mmCIF file of C-alpha atoms and ligand atoms in Angstrom:
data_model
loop_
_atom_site.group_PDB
_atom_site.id
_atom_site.type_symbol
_atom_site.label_atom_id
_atom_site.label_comp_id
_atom_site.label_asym_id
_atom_site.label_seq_id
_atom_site.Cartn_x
_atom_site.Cartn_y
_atom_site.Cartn_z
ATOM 1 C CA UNK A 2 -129.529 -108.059 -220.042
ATOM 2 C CA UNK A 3 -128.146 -107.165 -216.832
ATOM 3 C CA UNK A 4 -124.836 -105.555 -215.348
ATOM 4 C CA UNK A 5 -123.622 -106.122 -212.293
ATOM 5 C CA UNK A 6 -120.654 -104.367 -211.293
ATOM 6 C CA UNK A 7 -118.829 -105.179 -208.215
ATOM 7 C CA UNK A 8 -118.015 -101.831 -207.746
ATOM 8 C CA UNK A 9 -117.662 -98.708 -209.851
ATOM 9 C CA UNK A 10 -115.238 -99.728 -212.463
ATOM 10 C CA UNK A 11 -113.142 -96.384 -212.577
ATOM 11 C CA UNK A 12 -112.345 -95.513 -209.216
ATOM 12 C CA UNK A 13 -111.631 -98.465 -207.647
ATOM 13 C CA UNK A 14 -110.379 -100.095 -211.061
ATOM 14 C CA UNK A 15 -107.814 -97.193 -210.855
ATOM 15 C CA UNK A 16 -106.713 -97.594 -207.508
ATOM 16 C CA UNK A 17 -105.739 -101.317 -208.119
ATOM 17 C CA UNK A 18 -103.694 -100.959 -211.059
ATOM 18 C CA UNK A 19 -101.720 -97.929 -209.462
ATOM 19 C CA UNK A 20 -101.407 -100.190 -206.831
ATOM 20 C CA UNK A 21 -100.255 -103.139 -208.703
ATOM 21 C CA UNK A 22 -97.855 -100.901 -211.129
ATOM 22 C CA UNK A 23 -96.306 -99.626 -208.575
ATOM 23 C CA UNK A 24 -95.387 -102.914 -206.892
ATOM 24 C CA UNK A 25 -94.958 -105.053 -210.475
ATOM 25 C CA UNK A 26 -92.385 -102.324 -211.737
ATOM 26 C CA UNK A 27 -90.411 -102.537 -208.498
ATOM 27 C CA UNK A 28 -89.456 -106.376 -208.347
ATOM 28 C CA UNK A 29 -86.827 -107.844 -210.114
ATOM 29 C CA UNK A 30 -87.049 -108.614 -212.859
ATOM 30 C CA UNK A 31 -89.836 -105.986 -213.684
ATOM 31 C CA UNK A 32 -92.909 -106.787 -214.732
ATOM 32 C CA UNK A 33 -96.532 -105.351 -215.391
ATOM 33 C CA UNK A 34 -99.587 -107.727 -214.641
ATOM 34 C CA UNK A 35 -100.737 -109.479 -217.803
ATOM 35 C CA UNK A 36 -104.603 -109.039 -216.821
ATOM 36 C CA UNK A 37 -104.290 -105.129 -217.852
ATOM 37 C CA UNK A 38 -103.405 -105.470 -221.350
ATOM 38 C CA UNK A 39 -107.418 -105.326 -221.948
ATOM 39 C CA UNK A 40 -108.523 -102.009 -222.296
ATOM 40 C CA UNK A 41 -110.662 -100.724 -225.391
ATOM 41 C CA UNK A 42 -107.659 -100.972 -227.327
ATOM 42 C CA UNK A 43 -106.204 -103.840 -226.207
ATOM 43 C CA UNK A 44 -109.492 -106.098 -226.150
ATOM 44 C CA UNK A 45 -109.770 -104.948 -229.825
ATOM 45 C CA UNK A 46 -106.527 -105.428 -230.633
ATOM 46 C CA UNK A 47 -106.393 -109.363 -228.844
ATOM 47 C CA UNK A 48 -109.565 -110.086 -231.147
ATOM 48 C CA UNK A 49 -107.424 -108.903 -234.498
ATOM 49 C CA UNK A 50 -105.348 -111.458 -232.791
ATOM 50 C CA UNK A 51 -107.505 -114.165 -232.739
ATOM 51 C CA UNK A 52 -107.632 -113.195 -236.607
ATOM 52 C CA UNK A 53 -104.117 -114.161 -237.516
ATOM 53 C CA UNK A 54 -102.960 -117.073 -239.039
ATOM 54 C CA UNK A 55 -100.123 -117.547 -237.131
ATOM 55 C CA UNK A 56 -101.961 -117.132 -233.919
ATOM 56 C CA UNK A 57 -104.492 -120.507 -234.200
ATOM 57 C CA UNK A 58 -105.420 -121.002 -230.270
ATOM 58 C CA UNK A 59 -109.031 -119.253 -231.458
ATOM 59 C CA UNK A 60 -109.854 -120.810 -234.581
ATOM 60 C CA UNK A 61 -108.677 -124.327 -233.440
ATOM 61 C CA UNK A 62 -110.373 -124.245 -230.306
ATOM 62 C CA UNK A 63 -113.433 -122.412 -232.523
ATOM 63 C CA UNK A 64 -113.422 -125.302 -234.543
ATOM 64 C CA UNK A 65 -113.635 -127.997 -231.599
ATOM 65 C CA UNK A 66 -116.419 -126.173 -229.994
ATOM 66 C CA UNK A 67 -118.374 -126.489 -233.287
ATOM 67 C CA UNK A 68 -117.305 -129.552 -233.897
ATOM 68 C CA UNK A 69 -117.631 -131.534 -230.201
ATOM 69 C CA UNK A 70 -120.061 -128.818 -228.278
ATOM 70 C CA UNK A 71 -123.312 -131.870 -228.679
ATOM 71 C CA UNK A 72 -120.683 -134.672 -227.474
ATOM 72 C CA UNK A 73 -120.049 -132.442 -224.485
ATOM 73 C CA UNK A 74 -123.648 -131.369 -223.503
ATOM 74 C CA UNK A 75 -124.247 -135.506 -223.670
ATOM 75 C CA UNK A 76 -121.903 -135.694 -221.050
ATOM 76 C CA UNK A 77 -123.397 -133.464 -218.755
ATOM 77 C CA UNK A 78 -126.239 -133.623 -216.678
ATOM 78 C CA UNK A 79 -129.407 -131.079 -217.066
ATOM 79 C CA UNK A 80 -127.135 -127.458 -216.870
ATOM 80 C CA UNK A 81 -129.344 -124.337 -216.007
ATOM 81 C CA UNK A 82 -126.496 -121.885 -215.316
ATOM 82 C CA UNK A 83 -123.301 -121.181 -217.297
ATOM 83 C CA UNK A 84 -120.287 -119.236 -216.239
ATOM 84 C CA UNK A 85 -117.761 -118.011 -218.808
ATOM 85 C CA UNK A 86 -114.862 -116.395 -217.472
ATOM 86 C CA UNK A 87 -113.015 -114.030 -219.371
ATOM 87 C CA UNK A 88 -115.507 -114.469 -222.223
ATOM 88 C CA UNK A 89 -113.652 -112.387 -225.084
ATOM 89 C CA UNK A 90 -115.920 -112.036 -227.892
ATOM 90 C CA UNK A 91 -118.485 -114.237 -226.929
ATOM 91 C CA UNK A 92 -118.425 -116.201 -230.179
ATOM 92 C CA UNK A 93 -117.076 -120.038 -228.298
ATOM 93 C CA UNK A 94 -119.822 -119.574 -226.175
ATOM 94 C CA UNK A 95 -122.584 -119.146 -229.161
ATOM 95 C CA UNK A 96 -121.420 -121.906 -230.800
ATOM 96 C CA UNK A 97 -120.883 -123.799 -227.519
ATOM 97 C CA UNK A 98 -124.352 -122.791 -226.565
ATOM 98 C CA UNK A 99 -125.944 -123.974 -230.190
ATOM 99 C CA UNK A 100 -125.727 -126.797 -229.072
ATOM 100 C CA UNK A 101 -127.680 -127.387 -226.050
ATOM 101 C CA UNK A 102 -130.568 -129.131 -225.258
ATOM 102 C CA UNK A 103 -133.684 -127.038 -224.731
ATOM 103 C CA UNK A 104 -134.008 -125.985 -221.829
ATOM 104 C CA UNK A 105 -133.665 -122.179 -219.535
ATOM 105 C CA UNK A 106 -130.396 -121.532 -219.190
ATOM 106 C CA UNK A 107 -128.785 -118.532 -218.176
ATOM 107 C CA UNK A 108 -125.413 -117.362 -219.045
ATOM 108 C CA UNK A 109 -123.015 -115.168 -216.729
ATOM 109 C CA UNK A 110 -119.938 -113.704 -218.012
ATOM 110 C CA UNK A 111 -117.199 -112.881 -215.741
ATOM 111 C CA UNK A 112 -114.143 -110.362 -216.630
ATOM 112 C CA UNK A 113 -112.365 -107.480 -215.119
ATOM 113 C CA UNK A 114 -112.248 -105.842 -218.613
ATOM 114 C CA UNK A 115 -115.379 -103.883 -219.096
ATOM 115 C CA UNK A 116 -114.208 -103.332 -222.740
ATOM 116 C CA UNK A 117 -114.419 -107.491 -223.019
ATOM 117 C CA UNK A 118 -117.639 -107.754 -220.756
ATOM 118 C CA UNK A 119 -119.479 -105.280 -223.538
ATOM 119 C CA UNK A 120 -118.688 -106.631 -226.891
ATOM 120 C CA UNK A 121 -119.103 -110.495 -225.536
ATOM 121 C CA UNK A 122 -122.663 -109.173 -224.140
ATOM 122 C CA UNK A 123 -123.699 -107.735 -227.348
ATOM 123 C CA UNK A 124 -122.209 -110.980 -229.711
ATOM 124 C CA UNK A 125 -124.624 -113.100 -227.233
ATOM 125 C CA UNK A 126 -127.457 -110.988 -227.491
ATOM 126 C CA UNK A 127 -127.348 -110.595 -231.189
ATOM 127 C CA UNK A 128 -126.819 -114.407 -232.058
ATOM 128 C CA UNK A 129 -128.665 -116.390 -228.898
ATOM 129 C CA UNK A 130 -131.375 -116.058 -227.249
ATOM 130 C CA UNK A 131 -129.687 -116.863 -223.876
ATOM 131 C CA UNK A 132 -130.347 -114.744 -220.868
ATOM 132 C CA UNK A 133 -126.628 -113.195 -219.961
ATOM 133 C CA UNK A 134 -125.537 -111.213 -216.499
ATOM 134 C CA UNK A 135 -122.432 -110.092 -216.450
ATOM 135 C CA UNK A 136 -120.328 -109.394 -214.105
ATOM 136 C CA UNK A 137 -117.388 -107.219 -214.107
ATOM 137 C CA UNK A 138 -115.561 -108.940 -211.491
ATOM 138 C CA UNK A 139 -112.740 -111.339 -210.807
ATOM 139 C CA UNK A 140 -113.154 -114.362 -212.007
ATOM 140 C CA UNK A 141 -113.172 -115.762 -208.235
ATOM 141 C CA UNK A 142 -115.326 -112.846 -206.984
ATOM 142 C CA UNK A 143 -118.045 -113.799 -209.724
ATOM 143 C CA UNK A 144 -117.748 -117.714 -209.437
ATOM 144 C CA UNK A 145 -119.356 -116.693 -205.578
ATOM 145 C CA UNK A 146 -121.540 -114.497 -207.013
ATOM 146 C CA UNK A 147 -122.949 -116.612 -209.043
ATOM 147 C CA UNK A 148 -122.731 -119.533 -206.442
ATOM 148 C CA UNK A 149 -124.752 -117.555 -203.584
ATOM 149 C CA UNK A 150 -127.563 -116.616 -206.256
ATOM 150 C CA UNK A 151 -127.949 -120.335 -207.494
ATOM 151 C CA UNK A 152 -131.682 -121.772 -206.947
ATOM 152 C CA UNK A 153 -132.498 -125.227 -207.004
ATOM 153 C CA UNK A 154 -132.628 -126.858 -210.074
ATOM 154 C CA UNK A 155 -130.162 -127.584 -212.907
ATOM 155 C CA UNK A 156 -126.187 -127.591 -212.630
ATOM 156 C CA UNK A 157 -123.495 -125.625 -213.523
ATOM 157 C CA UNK A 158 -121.601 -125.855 -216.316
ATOM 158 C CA UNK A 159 -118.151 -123.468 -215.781
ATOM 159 C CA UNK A 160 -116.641 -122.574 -219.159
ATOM 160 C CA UNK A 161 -112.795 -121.351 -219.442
ATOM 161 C CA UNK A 162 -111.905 -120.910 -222.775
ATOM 162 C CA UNK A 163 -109.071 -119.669 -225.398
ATOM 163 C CA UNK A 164 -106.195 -120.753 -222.878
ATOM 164 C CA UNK A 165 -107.067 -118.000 -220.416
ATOM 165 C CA UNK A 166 -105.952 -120.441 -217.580
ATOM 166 C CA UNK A 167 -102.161 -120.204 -219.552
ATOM 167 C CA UNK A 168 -101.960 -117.078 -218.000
ATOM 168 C CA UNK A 169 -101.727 -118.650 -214.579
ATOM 169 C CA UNK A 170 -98.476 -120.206 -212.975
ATOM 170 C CA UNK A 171 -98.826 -123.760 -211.372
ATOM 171 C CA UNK A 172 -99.477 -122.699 -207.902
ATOM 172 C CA UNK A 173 -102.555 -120.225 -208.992
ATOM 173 C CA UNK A 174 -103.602 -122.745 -211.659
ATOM 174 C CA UNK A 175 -103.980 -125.298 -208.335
ATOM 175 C CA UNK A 176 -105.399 -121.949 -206.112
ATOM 176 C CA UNK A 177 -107.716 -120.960 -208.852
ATOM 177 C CA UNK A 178 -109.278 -124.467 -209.637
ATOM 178 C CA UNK A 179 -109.733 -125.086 -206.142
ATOM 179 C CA UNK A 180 -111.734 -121.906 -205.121
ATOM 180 C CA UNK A 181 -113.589 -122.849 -208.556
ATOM 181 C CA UNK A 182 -114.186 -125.933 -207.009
ATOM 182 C CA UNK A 183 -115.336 -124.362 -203.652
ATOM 183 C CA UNK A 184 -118.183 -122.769 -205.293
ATOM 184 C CA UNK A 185 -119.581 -125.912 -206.987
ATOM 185 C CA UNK A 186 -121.818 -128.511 -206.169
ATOM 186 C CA UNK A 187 -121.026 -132.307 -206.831
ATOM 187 C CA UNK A 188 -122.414 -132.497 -210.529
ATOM 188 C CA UNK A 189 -121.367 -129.229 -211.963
ATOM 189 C CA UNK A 190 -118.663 -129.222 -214.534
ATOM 190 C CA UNK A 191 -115.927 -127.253 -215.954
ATOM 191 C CA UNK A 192 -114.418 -127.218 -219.683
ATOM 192 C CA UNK A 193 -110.894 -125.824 -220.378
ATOM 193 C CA UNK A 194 -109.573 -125.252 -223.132
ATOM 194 C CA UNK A 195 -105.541 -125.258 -222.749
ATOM 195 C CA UNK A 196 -102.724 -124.389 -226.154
ATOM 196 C CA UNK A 197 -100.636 -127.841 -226.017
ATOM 197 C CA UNK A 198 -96.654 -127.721 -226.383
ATOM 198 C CA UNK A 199 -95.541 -127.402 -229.919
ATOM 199 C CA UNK A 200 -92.577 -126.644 -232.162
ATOM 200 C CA UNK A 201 -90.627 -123.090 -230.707
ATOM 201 C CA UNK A 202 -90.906 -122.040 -234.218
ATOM 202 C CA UNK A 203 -94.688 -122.164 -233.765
ATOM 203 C CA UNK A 204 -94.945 -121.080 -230.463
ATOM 204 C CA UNK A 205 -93.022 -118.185 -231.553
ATOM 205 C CA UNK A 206 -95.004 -116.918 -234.758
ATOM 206 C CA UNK A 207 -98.001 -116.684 -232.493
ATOM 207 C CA UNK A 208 -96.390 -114.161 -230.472
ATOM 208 C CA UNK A 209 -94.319 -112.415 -232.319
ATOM 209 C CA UNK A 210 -96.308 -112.643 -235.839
ATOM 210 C CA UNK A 211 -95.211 -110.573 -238.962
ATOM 211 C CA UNK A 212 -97.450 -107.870 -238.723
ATOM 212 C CA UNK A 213 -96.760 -106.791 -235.419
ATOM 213 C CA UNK A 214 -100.348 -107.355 -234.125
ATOM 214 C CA UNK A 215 -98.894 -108.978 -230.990
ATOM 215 C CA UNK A 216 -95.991 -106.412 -230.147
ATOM 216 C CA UNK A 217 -99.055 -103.367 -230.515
ATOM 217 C CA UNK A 218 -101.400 -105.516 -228.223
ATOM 218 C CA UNK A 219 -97.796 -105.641 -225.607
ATOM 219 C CA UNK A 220 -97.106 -101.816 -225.963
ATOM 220 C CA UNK A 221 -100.357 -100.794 -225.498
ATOM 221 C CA UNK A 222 -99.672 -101.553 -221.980
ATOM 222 C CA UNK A 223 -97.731 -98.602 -221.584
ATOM 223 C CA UNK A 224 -100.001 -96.130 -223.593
ATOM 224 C CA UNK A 225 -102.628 -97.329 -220.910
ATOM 225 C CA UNK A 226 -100.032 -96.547 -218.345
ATOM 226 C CA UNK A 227 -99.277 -93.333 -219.679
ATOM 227 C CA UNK A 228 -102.886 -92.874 -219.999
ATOM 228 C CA UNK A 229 -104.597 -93.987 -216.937
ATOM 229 C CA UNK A 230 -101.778 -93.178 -214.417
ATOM 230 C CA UNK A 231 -99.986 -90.295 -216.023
ATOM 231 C CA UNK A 232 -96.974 -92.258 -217.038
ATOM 232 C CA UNK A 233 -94.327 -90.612 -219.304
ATOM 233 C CA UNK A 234 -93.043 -94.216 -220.807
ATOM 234 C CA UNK A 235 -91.657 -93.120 -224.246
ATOM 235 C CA UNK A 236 -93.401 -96.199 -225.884
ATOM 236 C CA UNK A 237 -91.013 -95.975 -229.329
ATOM 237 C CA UNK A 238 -87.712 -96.808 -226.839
ATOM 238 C CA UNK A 239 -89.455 -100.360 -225.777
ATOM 239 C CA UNK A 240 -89.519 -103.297 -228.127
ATOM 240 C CA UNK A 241 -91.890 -106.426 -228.084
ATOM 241 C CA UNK A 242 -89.906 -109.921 -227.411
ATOM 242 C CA UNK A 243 -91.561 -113.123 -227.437
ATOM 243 C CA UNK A 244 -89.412 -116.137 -225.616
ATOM 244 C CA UNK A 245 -90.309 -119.578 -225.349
ATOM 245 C CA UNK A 246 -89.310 -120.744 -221.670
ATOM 246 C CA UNK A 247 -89.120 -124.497 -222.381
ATOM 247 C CA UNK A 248 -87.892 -125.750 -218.783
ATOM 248 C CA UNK A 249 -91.590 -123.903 -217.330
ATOM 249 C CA UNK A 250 -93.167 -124.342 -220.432
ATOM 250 C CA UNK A 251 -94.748 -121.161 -221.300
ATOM 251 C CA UNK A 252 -94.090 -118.191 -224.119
ATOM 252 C CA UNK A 253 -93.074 -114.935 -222.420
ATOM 253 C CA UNK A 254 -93.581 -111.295 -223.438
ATOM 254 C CA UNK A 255 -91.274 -108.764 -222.795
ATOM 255 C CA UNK A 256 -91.318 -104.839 -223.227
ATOM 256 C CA UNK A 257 -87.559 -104.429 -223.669
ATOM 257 C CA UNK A 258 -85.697 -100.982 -222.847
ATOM 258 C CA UNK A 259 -83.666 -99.939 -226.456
ATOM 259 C CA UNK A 260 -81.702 -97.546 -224.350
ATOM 260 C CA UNK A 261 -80.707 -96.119 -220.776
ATOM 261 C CA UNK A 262 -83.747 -93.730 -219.826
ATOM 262 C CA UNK A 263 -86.195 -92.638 -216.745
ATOM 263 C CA UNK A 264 -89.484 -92.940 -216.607
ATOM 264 C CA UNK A 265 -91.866 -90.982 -214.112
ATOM 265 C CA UNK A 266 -95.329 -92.500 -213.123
ATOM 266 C CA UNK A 267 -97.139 -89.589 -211.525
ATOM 267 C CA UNK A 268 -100.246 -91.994 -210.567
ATOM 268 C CA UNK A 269 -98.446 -94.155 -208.819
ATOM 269 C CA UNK A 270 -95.310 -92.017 -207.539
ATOM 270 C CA UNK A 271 -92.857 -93.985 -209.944
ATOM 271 C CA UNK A 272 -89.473 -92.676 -210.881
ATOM 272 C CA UNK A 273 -87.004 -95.808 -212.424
ATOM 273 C CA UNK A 274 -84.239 -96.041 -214.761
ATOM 274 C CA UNK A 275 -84.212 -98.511 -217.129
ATOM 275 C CA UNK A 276 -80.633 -99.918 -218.183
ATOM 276 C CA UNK A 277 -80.659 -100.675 -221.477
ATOM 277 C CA UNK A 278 -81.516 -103.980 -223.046
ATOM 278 C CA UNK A 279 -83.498 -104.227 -219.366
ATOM 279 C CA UNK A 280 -86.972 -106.362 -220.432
ATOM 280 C CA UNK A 281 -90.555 -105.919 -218.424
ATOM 281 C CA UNK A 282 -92.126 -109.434 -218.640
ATOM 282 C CA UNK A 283 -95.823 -108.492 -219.461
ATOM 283 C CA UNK A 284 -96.916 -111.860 -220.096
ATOM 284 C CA UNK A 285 -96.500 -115.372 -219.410
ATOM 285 C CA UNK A 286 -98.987 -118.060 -221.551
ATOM 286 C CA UNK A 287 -98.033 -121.673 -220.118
ATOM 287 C CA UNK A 288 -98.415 -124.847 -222.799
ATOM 288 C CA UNK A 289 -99.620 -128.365 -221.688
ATOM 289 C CA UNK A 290 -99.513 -132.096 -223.006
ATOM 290 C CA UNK A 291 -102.964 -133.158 -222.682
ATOM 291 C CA UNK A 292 -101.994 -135.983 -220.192
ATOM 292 C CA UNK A 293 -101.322 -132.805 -217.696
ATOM 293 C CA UNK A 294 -105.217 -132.193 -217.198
ATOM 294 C CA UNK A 295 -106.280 -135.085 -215.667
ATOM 295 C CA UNK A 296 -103.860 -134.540 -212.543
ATOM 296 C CA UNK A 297 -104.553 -130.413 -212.644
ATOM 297 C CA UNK A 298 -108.419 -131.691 -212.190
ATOM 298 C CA UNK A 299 -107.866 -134.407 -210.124
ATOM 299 C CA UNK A 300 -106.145 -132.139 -207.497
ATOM 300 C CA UNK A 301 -108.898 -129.670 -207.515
ATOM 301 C CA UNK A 302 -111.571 -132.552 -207.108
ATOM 302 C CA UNK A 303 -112.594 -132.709 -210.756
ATOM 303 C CA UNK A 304 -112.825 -135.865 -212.483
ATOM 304 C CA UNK A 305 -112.172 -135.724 -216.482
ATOM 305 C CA UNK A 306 -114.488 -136.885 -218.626
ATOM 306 C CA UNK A 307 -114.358 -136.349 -221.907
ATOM 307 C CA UNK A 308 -111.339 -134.418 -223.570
ATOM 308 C CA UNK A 309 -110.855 -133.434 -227.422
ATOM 309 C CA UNK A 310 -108.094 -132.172 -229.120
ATOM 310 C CA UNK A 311 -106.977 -130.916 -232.722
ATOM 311 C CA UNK A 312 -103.432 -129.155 -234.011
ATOM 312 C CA UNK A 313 -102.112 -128.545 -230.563
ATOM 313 C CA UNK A 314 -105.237 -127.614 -228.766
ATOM 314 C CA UNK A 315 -107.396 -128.975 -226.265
ATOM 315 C CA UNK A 316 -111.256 -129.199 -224.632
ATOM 316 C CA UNK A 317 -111.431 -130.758 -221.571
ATOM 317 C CA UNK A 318 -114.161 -131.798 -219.268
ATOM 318 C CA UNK A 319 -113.958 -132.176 -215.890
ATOM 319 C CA UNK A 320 -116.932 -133.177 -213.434
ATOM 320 C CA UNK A 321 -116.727 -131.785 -209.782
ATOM 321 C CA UNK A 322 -116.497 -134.955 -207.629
HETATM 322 C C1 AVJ B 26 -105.892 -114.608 -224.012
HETATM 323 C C2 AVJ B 26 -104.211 -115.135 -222.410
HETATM 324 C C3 AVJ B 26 -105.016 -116.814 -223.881
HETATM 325 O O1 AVJ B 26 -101.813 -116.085 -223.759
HETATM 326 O O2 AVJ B 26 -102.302 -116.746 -225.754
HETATM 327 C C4 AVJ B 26 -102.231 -113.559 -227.226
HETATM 328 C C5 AVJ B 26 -103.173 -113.649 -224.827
HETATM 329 N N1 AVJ B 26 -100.957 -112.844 -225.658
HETATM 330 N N2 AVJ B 26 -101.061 -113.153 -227.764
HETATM 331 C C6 AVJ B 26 -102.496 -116.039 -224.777
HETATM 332 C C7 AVJ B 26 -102.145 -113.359 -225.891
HETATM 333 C C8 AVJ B 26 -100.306 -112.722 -226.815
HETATM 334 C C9 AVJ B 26 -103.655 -115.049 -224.833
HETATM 335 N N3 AVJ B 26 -104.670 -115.387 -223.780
#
């Protein structure tokens, strides 16, 4: 097993989210970027998640994999190399990777999260016998890494899983696909899996369940604040809100303010009052109709073929043209 870090994970790791605090918590309305809601805690506390029956995007999408995963290697060509970005516990990618043909194939994992990167790495090396770099990176900085190390033989196979790509807006859904793109040869392939449009009711449970799983995983993001950049957020005085934006189709989180207080972030030379009732948005997890993937491919020069869905969930294949 290999690491390859882009850079030391600390320092520069720091820098950027003082940078990107600093700038999120000054627009209007505020927000925090969702991508830092993985540290230790958080990565642990998304996987207790993934446990909750109200929250079904990982045991549907679980389920698929198991169920489809031979259907999908029979649509692809010979595959030597495997991205996964953002690879959470590595468990869709076992049971994904069950079911390949025999044949070398080595696996790189791609997340910013070293927390993430870690337990996915050990889950793969306890229950495969797949070789696995990882590479604690963006996932555009390690679809190039892996695209200037590529040899010869065998294609690609990119995997996205769990409705990562919800976290993305339109235009960086289109960006994102097409710099995927960029790095592929004709051949390669990429599976999505996207959370479909359901009843609000639904929508809502999952992120906003009854034991407060999801509202710790959403205020965690200020301990880490507090933590990392010497933040004095009083995390009791901000509540976890769930809303289901139906005109852009996604489920936001929100870190609303119960009162009228200041809060100082020495790290990144913060000092704002918060009004009360005023919300962060920490979050924003887009839903699809299936019929939506063809044209997201399409536009980044991926042609679908093959797609399966259960309960509001769906696996999509796309091959790069
Ligand atoms: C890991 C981004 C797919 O948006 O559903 C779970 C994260 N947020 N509960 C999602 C999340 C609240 C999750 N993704």
């Amino acid at each position: 097993m290999r690491h390859s870090a882009a850079s030391s994970p600390s320092d520069a790791g720091r820098t950027a989210f003082a940078k990107d605090v600093a700038h999120s918590l000054t627009l209007s309305p505020r927000q925090l970027p969702s991508r830092y809601l993985y540290d230790e805690l958080g990565s642990s506390l998304f996987e207790a998640i993934c446990r909750l029956p109200w929250y079904r995007v990982a045991t549907i999408e679980q389920s698929l994999l198991a169920a489809h995963a031979a259907a999908i290697f029979s649509r692809l060509p010979p595959i030597s190399t495997v991205v996964e970005l953002g690879p959470g516990s590595g468990e869709k990618l076992v049971t994904l990777m069950a079911a390949r043909p025999a044949r070398d194939v080595t696996v790189h994992l791609v997340d910013v999260s070293l927390a993430a990167l870690d337990q996915a790495t050990s889950v793969l090396a306890a229950r495969s016998s797949l070789t696995v770099v990882a590479h604690q990176a963006t996932y555009e900085e390690g679809l190039s890494a892996v695209g200037r190390s590529r040899d010869g033989s065998g294609q690609t196979l990119v995997v996205f899983l769990g409705s990562n790509i919800g976290n993305f807006d339109a235009q960086s859904t289109d960006a994102f696909l097409r710099a995927a793109r960029a790095t592929l040869r004709s051949g390669d392939a990429l599976l999505v899996g996207t959370d479909l449009v359901k009843p609000e009711a639904e929508l809502l449970l999952a992120y906003d369940d009854p034991l407060g799983v999801t509202a710790a995983f959403n205020r965690n993001l200020l301990v880490r604040v507090n933590r990392e950049l010497g933040g004095d957020f009083d995390v009791n005085r901000f509540s976890h809100r769930a809303v289901w934006n139906a005109s852009d189709s996604r489920v936001e989180m929100h870190l609303v303010s119960q009162s009228r207080q200041r809060v100082r972030v020495a790290g990144c030379g913060l000092d704002i009052t918060f009004d009360a009732g005023e919300p962060i948005w920490t979050e924003s997890s887009y839903k699809y109709r299936a019929a939506d993937l063809a044209p997201m491919l399409d536009r980044a020069g991926f042609d679908v073929t093959g797609q399966w869905q259960d309960s509001g969930f769906a696996l999509t294949l796309g091959a790069a043209r």
